[in-house]
Amino acid sequence: MEKTSSDSLPLTVNSSEKHETVCIFGTGDFGRSLGLKMLQCGYSIVFGSRNPHMSSLLPSDAEVLSYSEAAQKSDVIIITVHREHYDFLTELIEVLNGKILVDVSNNLKINQYPESNAEYLAQLVPGARVVKAFNTISAWALQSGALDASRQVFVCGNDSKAKQRVMDIVRTLGLTPLDQGSLMAAKEIENYPLQLFPLWKFPFYLSAVLCAFLFFYCVIREVIYPYVHEKKDSTFRMAISIPNRVFPIAALTLLALVYLPGVIAAILQLYRGTKYRRFPDWLDHWMLCRKQLGLIALGFAFLHVIYTLVIPIRYYVRWMSRNMTITQATTKKENPFSTSTAWLNDSYISLGILGFFLFVLLGITSLPSVSNTVNWREFRFVQSKLGYLTLILCTAHTLVYGGKRFLSPSILRWYLPSAYVIALIIPCTVLVSKFILILPCIDRTLTRIRQGWERNSKSSKSALNGKTDI
Amino acid sequence: MEKTSSDSLPLTVNSSEKHETVCIFGTGDFGRSLGLKMLQCGYSIVFGSRNPHMSSLLPSDAEVLSYSEAAQKSDVIIITVHREHYDFLTELIEVLNGKILVDVSNNLKINQYPESNAEYLAQLVPGARVVKAFNTISAWALQSGALDASRQVFVCGNDSKAKQRVMDIVRTLGLTPLDQGSLMAAKEIENYPLQLFPLWKFPFYLSAVLCAFLFFYCVIREVIYPYVHEKKDSTFRMAISIPNRVFPIAALTLLALVYLPGVIAAILQLYRGTKYRRFPDWLDHWMLCRKQLGLIALGFAFLHVIYTLVIPIRYYVRWMSRNMTITQATTKKENPFSTSTAWLNDSYISLGILGFFLFVLLGITSLPSVSNTVNWREFRFVQSKLGYLTLILCTAHTLVYGGKRFLSPSILRWYLPSAYVIALIIPCTVLVSKFILILPCIDRTLTRIRQGWERNSKSSKSALNGKTDI
Amino acid sequence: MEKTSSDSLPLTVNSSEKHETVCIFGTGDFGRSLGLKMLQCGYSIVFGSRNPHMSSLLPSDAEVLSYSEAAQKSDVIIITVHREHYDFLTELIEVLNGKILVDVSNNLKINQYPESNAEYLAQLVPGARVVKAFNTISAWALQSGALDASRQVFVCGNDSKAKQRVMDIVRTLGLTPLDQGSLMAAKEIENYPLQLFPLWKFPFYLSAVLCAFLFFYCVIREVIYPYVHEKKDSTFRMAISIPNRVFPIAALTLLALVYLPGVIAAILQLYRGTKYRRFPDWLDHWMLCRKQLGLIALGFAFLHVIYTLVIPIRYYVRWMSRNMTITQATTKKENPFSTSTAWLNDSYISLGILGFFLFVLLGITSLPSVSNTVNWREFRFVQSKLGYLTLILCTAHTLVYGGKRFLSPSILRWYLPSAYVIALIIPCTVLVSKFILILPCIDRTLTRIRQGWERNSKSSKSALNGKTDI
């Protein structure tokens, strides 16, 4: 039996891997790099080329033959040619029959062609077993070994044995194959390397608009207003003072926007009396980019912290402080110590520091490698419990910062309230709604809905199902 | 031979994966989400349900049949039903004979039942091959694709072929299967998602107790003492000044506690004259949570840094500084520059910054993805050499901070020394012990013990064995 | 067919994994730990020992036999004996024929022996199938489960079935096997755990030399010069003031050195008129350690930020500030507010903060787990676009900091310019060169060269090839 089992071992290549031959069509950068890497990993490589005698810079251990000669040497043929030049393959249809063709191509734009390159290849050579792979790997990374970006190789194909063969090659090269299913997934795989942070787009634009609005709001109140009323040049405030108002407000607002969709979803479920109806698309999308919103908020919070810590270094602040001291010394005015001011001042600083600390913790746990080591209960504990605590601390920080000035009308300039008042709108809304939602009576209904209960009786049997099933 | 090898390919499913059918018992959230995901990955899904005609919200491509009809359609049956309702499976024993049953259930409490759900299932349906899997994956994560927490799927089962089948499904869904051995591991796998940071528990409570003690100690010295003796209201110090004493002391003490068990272990080995005796349990447990202790210490150090950097922004500090300047200006008293004070002051700040910097480095290298890229020699170099350097720098920072005041009796209030004196006890003990342990004569003995040498001659032959073996 | 496929399943061990027997030669720490771990994972373990009756501390479930008896019990034999003691295996050649021998040994020095331990083992026992594995795993980590450093097990061997068997064992133990090809890779695998940050060596020494040079330069200008000319003791400046000059200069210079090799490579390609010639070795090496250079630069930038933020806390600064206030108060000299100074001062602080913020972002995206989740386009966008923006901001920060003083001759001391002037040389060179390289006419040529075009016509056909291939 030992012997038969070794004869029928199909997944691993031949008994001594060194002699398995793989054919590469095309001698461009990627073909050469891949060939070199495969040679290093023990494969024999034969290149197929239009002009086998003209090809330069190929690894010296590799054979270079014409396309049809090369194709006959191996079961696996990697096509490192641009899609526009696939036509030559139609002449090789007979040779390629039954072979595994690996499509590694990428396009220049998302959805450039109606069908994916791999599907197009499968149409051109109907007898071949086409597998999509390697398109997310860069030639330079293969060559230098500096696979910093990603070791993941998405693989898809209709023939599972062919796919398995390719995945074995991927593994042998020290990369991680990820089976993406049938060739229908090729389009998505081909679009993947062309994406530029798709989930970050909405949070980024939102925060850009928010910052621009806040910046102009503050410029009006703190630069234009003093200039109009007192002819004072405060333009220098645009370098530090105003950013240090914009950043904390943006941070707090974005942090509140992370928790707002959860509150809206709960209200929707309560209103509908069931969880068995899809949320609107905008809410789904919003929920999916909460992590990105939170990380951008953390970025703003970080900037706010540093902009605040440099305050005593600034020329303007030192000049002000010195002048105040001199004025007080010369006028001999008393300046008694106010314990309540000290309390208020120290409290809002302390609340801010603790809020920032928890925020940084949240950011660290959202690192992929950290979140991979925690289970769901731990992840939810951190992201929900600690997240709300962060929001509460940061909102309290802003409230105490406002202190008594909060509702004083003297703070209005051209009927515009202080910027931090704006910062409080969304966070307070979220916190008040959340507080109402966790009142026992409402929380109980919500929990029942989430366990499958439905308010209108018609579908109660399906609800019953839902309660016994997971 | 090509042909036979392709016929006997058992690991991958059928030739065109799209048509493999998997059966899911139960139409709850998890069943539905898993079914949808598997449909997307090319499987055919048939749901088994008590009321096949009443089930709503199922993916439209899936069939819904009665349990026994559904079971006949597939070799692999995923049971997404709560353990309490497993009884209905006893009626299907004949249909389920030889089938692969995948238990995905979780409990509400750790060790809720004497045997694991999967083992219970195996008892109920003795003819089936039970595999535990998927219990760490959340339905919401499957549906939304936001698998932030973990892509790891723990798999266990007594039948390795059945396990292999399930692991193939896991891989096809883009998740990472982790073989945990036989079904005996199911209990641990079922407890895993119910845990809440088990390794963090002891370090967390320890640091909470430490902080509470230090806080009250400082309140007595800095709030109650001045109030009793001078009727001065210093309560505002509780917001920043006192936390900024508590945090650095807690940080330094916890950091020393990271290195203390290593020192104790070395002393134990020296005392016993052998390494072939187990350490007491408390020492083993302590050693396992050193990383968590260190990270909590880093958190306190981070807070200490920010609380220190905000000092010049505080109202109290600005008020003090202004008053001192005015007093000096009006009294026209000289205040000569003291180079030695400048040296002391700058040194302890500089030592603190460098210590914190190394501490942050230690924290970064303990991130899972970073520590995965270093080998053992590098990991030990960072965690041991750099770790001790951090401890030395931070202890020196505290010593220089104390400076000349250190032993002055005027610092005692109600016989209580300054808080930072307490901070130095454990770090200095660790550093002195470590220094003694690396003295050449002692280090030589310790190294011999760690290489397998034993002091009492009886077991010298086993020691001899130990020296030739790794 | 079901039945035959199950008979010929070779990759997974026997039907019930629990009974597969693995033999371990040697009863040292590593042998014992590995044996215990394998027992826990369902293997039967039999130890081979010189003195089977003397061996202590072995897991109680394991059998201990003589070498030849033990070897007969299993196909897989793990040799946990030092290379120096391999000789005894020559007596067992017959028993070991056809067996899989797993070499787990490490050496004490890199390239200690002419051939790797695994190749030496293969020569000693020619009939056996030698596989190298497990040498990167520590005994302590296996035992405690604290596999913090690395779960990766490098595996190599000439017999792919044997290798597959070993990789299955590795996977069952919860570790990640990485196929490194034939036994020729054993040398590299054996050297791996002896390396100490090989890619960090050059950046580390470079930055150490840079820091030492800058430190002495600043000591001459700021400590020795004032002492010689004014008999002023400024030695205390060595604790904070001078490091806070050295660190930002080192940071900016190293950051510029990250982008310099890219610029040099582009110029070389333009000059040669082709990309089909290898870069000199030093340039290749430089390009490979750019990430390390950048991270060290980030470390210096981090130190610079904290050293800057503590400025107002320093005794020297507080003393200076108080004296200046008093002088101004007593002399009643006016000190009008200068908007342009405020602008300059706030701008360079703000530029520095933004530069540091982007730098931290760059650092975070270079964490392995983060860079694994982005595709190449995103990685390049961050590392190139954001990287250059960081360099521009940090250079501008230094330029504005210099401000008007920049070219004033009064700043020279002993003909030495201010240190920050030195900081600007490399960054400005890089930025100017890059600016020239992205001028449309030059950029067009460079892009064509990078797409495979060559200036001299001889090899135009190979260039043609290059253009159709990827």
Coordinates of N, CA and C in Angstrom, one line a residue, chain A residues 37 194 461:
Chain A
K37 N 12.8 33.5 -9.8 CA 12.4 33.1 -8.4 C 12.0 31.6 -8.5
L194 N -5.7 47.7 -8.7 CA -5.9 49.1 -9.3 C -6.6 49.9 -8.3
K461 N -43.8 32.3 13.2 CA -43.2 30.9 13.1 C -41.8 31.0 12.6

